Coordinates of C-alpha atoms and ligand atoms in Angstrom, one line a residue:
X23 CA 112.0 88.5 135.1
X24 CA 107.7 88.0 135.9
X25 CA 108.8 87.7 139.8
X26 CA 110.8 90.9 139.3
X27 CA 107.8 92.6 137.3
X28 CA 105.2 91.7 140.5
X29 CA 107.7 92.4 142.9
X30 CA 107.2 96.0 141.4
X31 CA 103.8 96.2 141.3
X32 CA 103.4 95.4 144.1
X33 CA 105.4 97.6 145.6
X34 CA 103.9 100.4 143.9
X35 CA 100.2 99.6 144.7
X36 CA 101.4 99.7 147.9
X37 CA 102.4 102.9 147.9
X38 CA 99.0 104.0 146.9
X39 CA 97.3 102.1 149.5
X40 CA 95.8 99.7 148.8
X41 CA 95.9 96.0 149.1
X42 CA 96.1 92.8 147.3
X43 CA 96.6 94.3 144.1
X44 CA 98.5 91.7 143.2
X45 CA 96.5 89.1 141.4
X46 CA 96.7 86.0 143.0
X47 CA 95.0 83.1 141.0
X48 CA 95.5 80.1 143.6
X49 CA 98.7 77.6 142.1
X50 CA 98.9 76.4 138.7
X51 CA 98.1 72.6 139.0
X52 CA 102.2 72.5 137.6
X53 CA 104.0 73.8 140.3
X54 CA 104.2 77.5 139.9
X55 CA 101.5 80.1 138.2
X56 CA 102.9 82.2 136.1
X57 CA 102.0 85.9 136.5
X58 CA 103.2 89.3 135.8
X59 CA 101.6 91.9 136.1
X60 CA 103.4 94.8 135.1
X61 CA 104.6 98.0 132.9
X62 CA 106.2 97.9 130.6
X63 CA 108.5 100.4 129.2
X64 CA 107.4 101.3 125.5
X65 CA 110.1 103.4 122.7
X66 CA 109.3 106.7 122.1
X67 CA 107.6 108.8 125.4
X68 CA 104.9 106.5 124.4
X69 CA 103.0 106.3 128.1
X70 CA 104.3 102.7 129.4
X71 CA 101.4 99.6 129.0
X72 CA 99.8 98.3 132.2
X73 CA 99.9 94.6 131.5
X74 CA 98.7 91.6 133.0
X75 CA 100.1 88.5 132.1
X76 CA 98.7 85.0 132.6
X77 CA 99.5 82.8 130.0
X78 CA 100.4 79.5 130.1
X79 CA 98.7 78.8 132.8
X80 CA 96.1 76.0 133.3
X81 CA 93.2 79.0 134.0
X82 CA 90.3 77.9 133.4
X83 CA 88.1 80.0 135.7
X84 CA 88.8 83.7 134.5
X85 CA 90.0 85.9 137.4
X86 CA 87.8 89.1 137.4
X87 CA 88.6 90.2 140.9
X88 CA 92.1 90.6 139.9
X89 CA 90.2 93.0 137.1
X90 CA 89.1 95.7 139.4
X91 CA 92.0 96.1 141.4
X92 CA 93.9 97.1 138.6
X93 CA 91.4 98.7 135.6
X94 CA 94.1 100.5 134.2
X95 CA 94.8 98.0 132.3
X96 CA 95.8 98.0 129.2
X97 CA 96.7 94.1 127.8
X98 CA 95.9 91.1 129.1
X99 CA 96.7 88.0 128.2
X100 CA 95.3 84.7 128.7
X101 CA 96.2 82.4 126.1
X102 CA 97.2 79.0 126.7
X103 CA 94.8 77.8 129.0
X104 CA 91.8 76.1 129.9
X105 CA 89.3 79.0 129.5
X106 CA 86.9 76.7 128.0
X107 CA 83.4 79.8 128.0
X108 CA 84.0 83.6 129.4
X109 CA 81.3 85.2 132.1
X110 CA 79.2 88.0 130.4
X111 CA 80.9 91.4 131.9
X112 CA 84.3 89.4 132.6
X113 CA 85.9 92.2 130.9
X114 CA 83.4 95.3 131.5
X115 CA 86.1 96.8 134.1
X116 CA 88.7 97.2 131.6
X117 CA 87.8 100.3 130.3
X118 CA 91.0 101.3 128.9
X119 CA 91.9 97.2 127.5
X120 CA 93.6 97.3 124.2
X121 CA 94.8 94.3 124.2
X122 CA 93.2 91.3 124.3
X123 CA 94.8 87.3 124.3
X124 CA 92.8 84.6 124.5
X125 CA 93.9 82.7 121.9
X126 CA 94.9 78.9 122.7
X127 CA 92.2 78.3 124.9
X128 CA 89.2 75.9 124.5
X129 CA 86.0 79.2 123.5
X130 CA 83.2 77.7 122.0
X131 CA 80.8 80.6 122.4
X132 CA 81.0 84.2 123.0
X133 CA 77.8 86.0 124.1
X134 CA 76.4 89.5 123.4
X135 CA 77.8 90.2 127.4
X136 CA 81.5 89.2 126.3
X137 CA 82.1 92.1 124.8
X138 CA 80.6 94.4 127.3
X139 CA 82.8 98.0 128.0
X140 CA 85.6 96.7 125.6
X141 CA 84.9 100.2 123.6
X142 CA 88.4 101.2 123.1
X143 CA 89.5 97.5 122.8
X144 CA 92.4 97.6 119.6
X145 CA 93.1 93.8 119.2
X146 CA 91.4 90.5 120.1
X147 CA 93.4 87.2 119.5
X148 CA 91.0 83.9 119.7
X149 CA 93.3 81.9 117.8
X150 CA 93.4 78.2 118.1
X151 CA 89.6 77.9 120.2
X152 CA 86.6 76.0 119.3
X153 CA 83.8 79.2 118.3
X154 CA 82.5 77.2 115.4
X155 CA 79.0 80.4 114.2
X156 CA 79.9 84.0 114.9
X157 CA 76.6 85.5 115.8
X158 CA 75.3 88.7 115.8
X159 CA 75.6 89.0 119.2
X160 CA 79.6 87.8 119.4
X161 CA 81.7 91.0 119.1
X162 CA 78.6 93.2 119.1
X163 CA 80.3 95.8 121.4
X164 CA 83.4 96.6 119.8
X165 CA 83.4 99.6 118.2
X166 CA 87.0 100.4 118.2
X167 CA 88.7 96.9 117.3
X168 CA 91.6 97.4 114.7
X169 CA 92.9 94.0 114.7
X170 CA 91.0 90.1 115.0
X171 CA 92.5 87.2 114.8
X172 CA 90.4 84.0 114.8
X173 CA 92.8 81.5 112.8
X174 CA 92.1 77.8 113.2
X175 CA 89.2 77.4 115.5
X176 CA 85.9 75.7 113.5
X177 CA 84.0 78.6 112.5
X178 CA 81.6 77.4 109.7
X179 CA 78.8 80.1 109.9
X180 CA 79.5 83.1 110.0
X181 CA 76.3 85.4 110.3
X182 CA 75.6 88.5 108.6
X183 CA 75.4 91.5 111.1
X184 CA 78.7 89.4 112.9
X185 CA 81.3 92.5 111.9
X186 CA 78.3 94.8 111.9
X187 CA 79.9 97.0 114.6
X188 CA 83.2 97.0 113.2
X189 CA 84.0 100.2 110.8
X190 CA 87.6 100.5 112.3
X191 CA 88.4 97.2 111.4
X192 CA 91.5 96.2 109.9
X193 CA 92.8 93.1 110.1
X194 CA 90.7 90.5 110.1
X195 CA 91.8 86.5 110.2
X196 CA 89.9 83.7 109.2
X197 CA 92.6 81.3 108.0
X198 CA 92.7 77.9 108.6
X199 CA 88.2 76.9 109.4
X200 CA 86.2 76.0 107.9
X201 CA 83.8 78.2 105.6
X202 CA 82.5 77.0 102.6
X203 CA 80.3 79.7 101.8
X204 CA 80.3 83.4 102.3
X205 CA 76.5 85.1 101.8
X206 CA 76.7 88.4 100.5
X207 CA 76.4 91.6 103.2
X208 CA 78.5 89.5 105.7
X209 CA 81.2 92.3 104.8
X210 CA 79.0 95.8 103.8
X211 CA 80.2 97.0 107.3
X212 CA 83.9 97.4 106.6
X213 CA 84.9 99.5 105.5
X214 CA 87.9 99.8 106.9
X215 CA 89.3 96.3 106.5
X216 CA 93.5 96.2 104.4
X217 CA 93.6 92.2 105.4
X218 CA 91.3 90.1 104.8
X219 CA 92.6 86.2 105.1
X220 CA 90.6 83.3 104.0
X221 CA 92.8 80.9 103.5
X222 CA 92.7 77.6 104.3
X223 CA 88.9 76.7 104.2
X224 CA 86.4 74.8 102.2
X225 CA 84.9 77.9 99.8
X226 CA 84.1 76.8 96.8
X227 CA 81.8 79.2 95.8
X228 CA 81.5 83.5 96.1
X229 CA 78.9 85.5 96.1
X230 CA 78.9 88.2 93.7
X231 CA 78.5 91.6 95.6
X232 CA 80.8 89.6 98.5
X233 CA 83.8 92.1 98.7
X234 CA 82.1 95.0 96.9
X235 CA 81.8 96.8 99.6
X236 CA 85.8 96.3 101.7
X237 CA 87.2 99.4 100.2
X238 CA 89.9 99.7 101.5
X239 CA 91.4 96.1 101.0
X240 CA 94.9 96.1 100.2
X241 CA 95.6 91.7 100.3
X242 CA 92.3 89.0 100.2
X243 CA 93.6 85.9 100.7
X244 CA 91.9 83.0 99.0
X245 CA 94.8 80.2 99.1
X246 CA 94.3 76.8 100.1
X247 CA 90.5 76.5 99.4
X248 CA 88.1 74.3 97.1
X249 CA 87.4 76.6 94.9
X250 CA 87.4 75.0 90.7
X251 CA 86.2 78.7 89.1
X252 CA 85.8 82.3 89.3
X253 CA 83.6 84.9 88.6
X254 CA 85.1 87.7 86.7
X255 CA 82.1 90.3 89.0
X256 CA 83.5 88.9 92.0
X257 CA 86.2 90.7 91.3
X258 CA 85.9 93.7 89.3
X259 CA 83.7 95.1 91.8
X260 CA 86.5 95.1 94.3
X261 CA 87.3 98.9 94.2
X262 CA 90.4 99.4 96.0
X263 CA 93.5 101.7 95.3
X264 CA 95.5 98.9 95.3
X265 CA 94.6 94.6 95.7
X266 CA 96.9 91.7 96.4
X267 CA 95.2 88.1 96.1
X268 CA 96.2 85.1 96.3
X269 CA 94.0 82.0 95.1
X270 CA 97.6 79.1 95.2
X271 CA 96.4 75.4 95.8
X272 CA 92.5 76.1 94.8
X273 CA 91.1 72.6 92.7
X274 CA 91.0 75.1 89.4
X275 CA 89.0 73.7 86.2
X276 CA 91.1 74.4 83.7
X277 CA 88.7 75.3 80.6
X278 CA 88.8 78.7 78.3
X279 CA 86.0 80.0 80.9
X280 CA 88.7 80.1 83.5
X281 CA 91.1 81.0 80.7
X282 CA 89.1 84.5 80.1
X283 CA 88.6 84.9 83.4
X284 CA 91.6 85.3 84.6
X285 CA 92.7 87.2 81.8
X286 CA 91.0 89.7 81.7
X287 CA 90.9 89.8 85.5
X288 CA 94.9 90.4 84.7
X289 CA 94.1 93.3 83.2
X290 CA 92.8 95.5 85.7
X291 CA 95.6 97.5 87.1
X292 CA 94.9 97.7 90.3
X293 CA 94.3 93.4 91.0
X294 CA 97.9 91.9 91.3
X295 CA 97.2 88.7 91.6
X296 CA 100.5 87.8 92.6
X297 CA 100.4 83.7 92.5
X298 CA 99.4 83.4 89.4
X299 CA 102.2 81.9 88.2
X300 CA 101.4 78.5 91.3
X301 CA 97.5 77.6 90.4
X302 CA 97.4 74.7 89.1
X303 CA 94.7 72.3 87.6
X304 CA 92.6 69.4 88.9
X305 CA 90.5 68.7 86.5
X306 CA 90.1 67.9 83.8
X307 CA 91.9 65.4 84.5
X308 CA 94.6 65.0 81.5
X309 CA 94.9 68.3 82.8
X310 CA 96.0 67.3 86.3
X311 CA 98.9 69.1 87.8
X312 CA 99.8 71.3 85.1
X313 CA 100.4 75.2 86.0
X314 CA 98.1 77.1 84.8
X315 CA 100.0 79.5 83.0
X316 CA 101.4 76.3 81.0
X317 CA 97.6 75.3 79.3
X318 CA 96.4 78.5 79.3
X319 CA 97.0 79.4 75.3
X320 CA 95.5 76.2 74.6
X321 CA 92.9 75.7 76.6
X322 CA 90.5 78.2 74.2
X323 CA 92.4 76.7 71.4
X324 CA 89.3 73.6 71.2
X325 CA 86.7 76.9 71.6
X326 CA 88.6 78.8 68.3
X327 CA 88.3 76.0 66.0
X328 CA 85.1 75.2 66.9
X329 CA 84.5 79.1 65.9
X330 CA 86.3 78.9 62.8
X331 CA 84.5 76.2 61.9
X332 CA 81.0 77.6 62.4
X333 CA 82.2 80.9 60.6
X334 CA 83.8 78.7 58.1
X335 CA 81.0 77.0 57.0
X336 CA 78.7 80.6 57.3
X337 CA 80.4 82.1 55.0
X338 CA 80.6 79.4 52.4
X339 CA 76.5 79.0 52.6
X340 CA 76.5 83.1 52.2
X341 CA 78.7 83.4 49.7
X342 CA 76.7 79.9 47.9
X343 CA 73.0 81.8 48.1
X344 CA 74.5 85.1 46.7
X345 CA 76.5 83.1 43.8
X346 CA 72.6 81.2 42.9
X347 CA 71.1 84.3 44.0
X348 CA 73.5 86.2 41.0
X349 CA 73.0 83.3 38.7
X350 CA 69.9 82.8 39.5
X351 CA 69.2 87.2 38.0
X352 CA 71.3 86.7 35.0
X353 CA 69.0 84.0 33.8
X354 CA 66.1 86.1 34.2
X355 CA 67.3 88.9 32.7
X356 CA 68.0 86.6 29.4
X357 CA 65.0 84.7 29.1
X358 CA 63.7 88.7 29.8
X359 CA 66.3 89.6 26.4
X360 CA 64.7 86.8 23.9
X361 CA 60.8 87.0 25.5
X362 CA 61.7 90.7 24.1
X363 CA 63.2 89.4 20.8
X364 CA 59.6 86.8 20.6
X365 CA 61.2 83.4 21.4
X366 CA 58.6 82.0 23.5
X367 CA 60.8 79.1 24.7
X368 CA 59.2 78.2 28.7
X369 CA 62.3 79.9 30.8
X370 CA 62.7 76.8 33.2
X371 CA 64.0 74.7 30.3
X372 CA 66.7 77.1 31.5
Ligands
NAG9 C1 105.6 79.1 133.1 O1 107.0 80.2 132.2 C2 107.9 80.1 132.4 C3 108.2 80.4 131.3 O2 108.6 80.7 130.1 C4 107.8 77.9 131.3 O3 109.0 77.4 131.3 C5 106.5 76.7 132.6 O4 106.4 75.6 132.0 C6 105.1 78.4 132.7 N1 104.9 77.6 133.3 C7 103.8 76.9 133.3 C8 102.9 76.6 134.5 O5 102.7 77.3 131.8
NAG10 C1 90.5 71.7 131.1 O1 89.1 71.5 131.8 C2 87.8 71.3 132.2 C3 87.0 71.3 132.8 O2 86.1 72.3 131.3 C4 88.7 69.9 132.5 O3 88.1 68.8 132.8 C5 90.4 69.6 132.4 O4 90.9 68.7 133.5 C6 91.0 70.8 131.9 N1 92.3 70.8 131.7 C7 93.3 71.3 132.7 C8 94.8 70.7 131.4 O5 93.7 71.7 133.3
NAG11 C1 96.8 85.0 114.6 O1 97.2 84.2 115.5 C2 98.6 82.6 115.8 C3 98.0 82.4 116.5 O2 98.6 82.6 117.7 C4 99.5 83.4 115.1 O3 99.9 82.6 114.8 C5 99.3 84.6 114.0 O4 100.3 85.0 114.3 C6 98.0 86.0 114.1 N1 97.9 86.5 113.4 C7 97.6 88.3 113.8 C8 97.8 89.1 112.3 O5 97.5 88.7 115.2
NAG12 C1 104.9 80.0 94.1 O1 104.7 78.3 95.3 C2 106.6 78.0 95.6 C3 106.4 77.0 95.7 O2 105.6 76.3 96.6 C4 106.8 79.5 96.5 O3 108.3 79.3 97.0 C5 106.8 81.1 96.0 O4 106.7 82.2 96.6 C6 105.5 80.9 94.8 N1 105.1 81.7 94.7 C7 104.3 82.8 95.0 C8 104.2 83.9 94.5 O5 103.3 82.9 95.8

């Protein structure tokens, strides 16, 4: 099939008069190189897609000369190669490019020049690489991007302006990285974002306003992180129409505060805690591995008892004070009465 497609493309292009238009990237180390250049028919009268498929080879240098003769490419697939760096302007010729797949490579940094010209790119796959830091340069020119897959890298830092050009982004996949803190502002431009996947990181704390700008968010996945407690306001500030939130696999500290936060969150109609019944306690030790749903009615019991004791004590004190006051007043009245009758006995005797 692949060979056929190459042949087809070569033929088409030969008829239009240009030479060497199929992509010669040399031989793979282990035999034949898998190259496909061709048209992928798409259903329902959509225009066909020009695809360059170079996946599953051992390419370490992206063959830019392939792009010069195939400028109309809509998809470039380079996954499962040995690419460690992307030169500035590599894709700048490909103004029609909509999908770029660079997953399963060895890319550790993205410079500003990487995204030059990719104004029509809708989907960028970068999963299973070696990225560690996303900065304001990384995705600078990707104004039309809708899906960004950064899962399974080793990203530990996202700088505040890293996603600032992406007002059309709808899906951001950051699962299985090493994020531990999310700084306020990193999602501030993502007003079209629907899916935010942060599962499998090391997030232990979220700043209160962090999710506030995400007014289109329908799914927030925070499963398998290091959250032990939650702030109600962090989630209250999500003003989308309806958002599903996943929180499984975190080391919850099951105390009365947590129980209260969850009770309030579950009463907000636009938020859905889909896996609430699966949340388990990590602390206190006595509740290890208990499900939160099994213990949540008891968590505030101790506090309730304390409150009751205090209330009763206060009540008794007040009552006692009233009674004493009442008795004293009676005594005084009696005293006055006797005084008027001419009895001069000392009041303090009573
Ligand atoms: C080329 O593709 C075939 C079938 O898709 C695959 O079995 C083979 O391993 C690929 N070759 C390389 C070098 O990856
Ligand atoms: C991948 O590239 C590195 C250099 O960047 C090289 O040392 C290594 O042998 C390459 N691996 C394969 C499988 O081609
Ligand atoms: C992200 O990339 C991984 C690895 O290639 C893949 O399995 C997953 O389906 C991708 N997710 C999306 C939403 O594209
Ligand atoms: C709860 O966990 C079980 C077992 O891991 C899983 O099958 C189920 O889908 C989970 N429920 C939700 C709502 O995520």
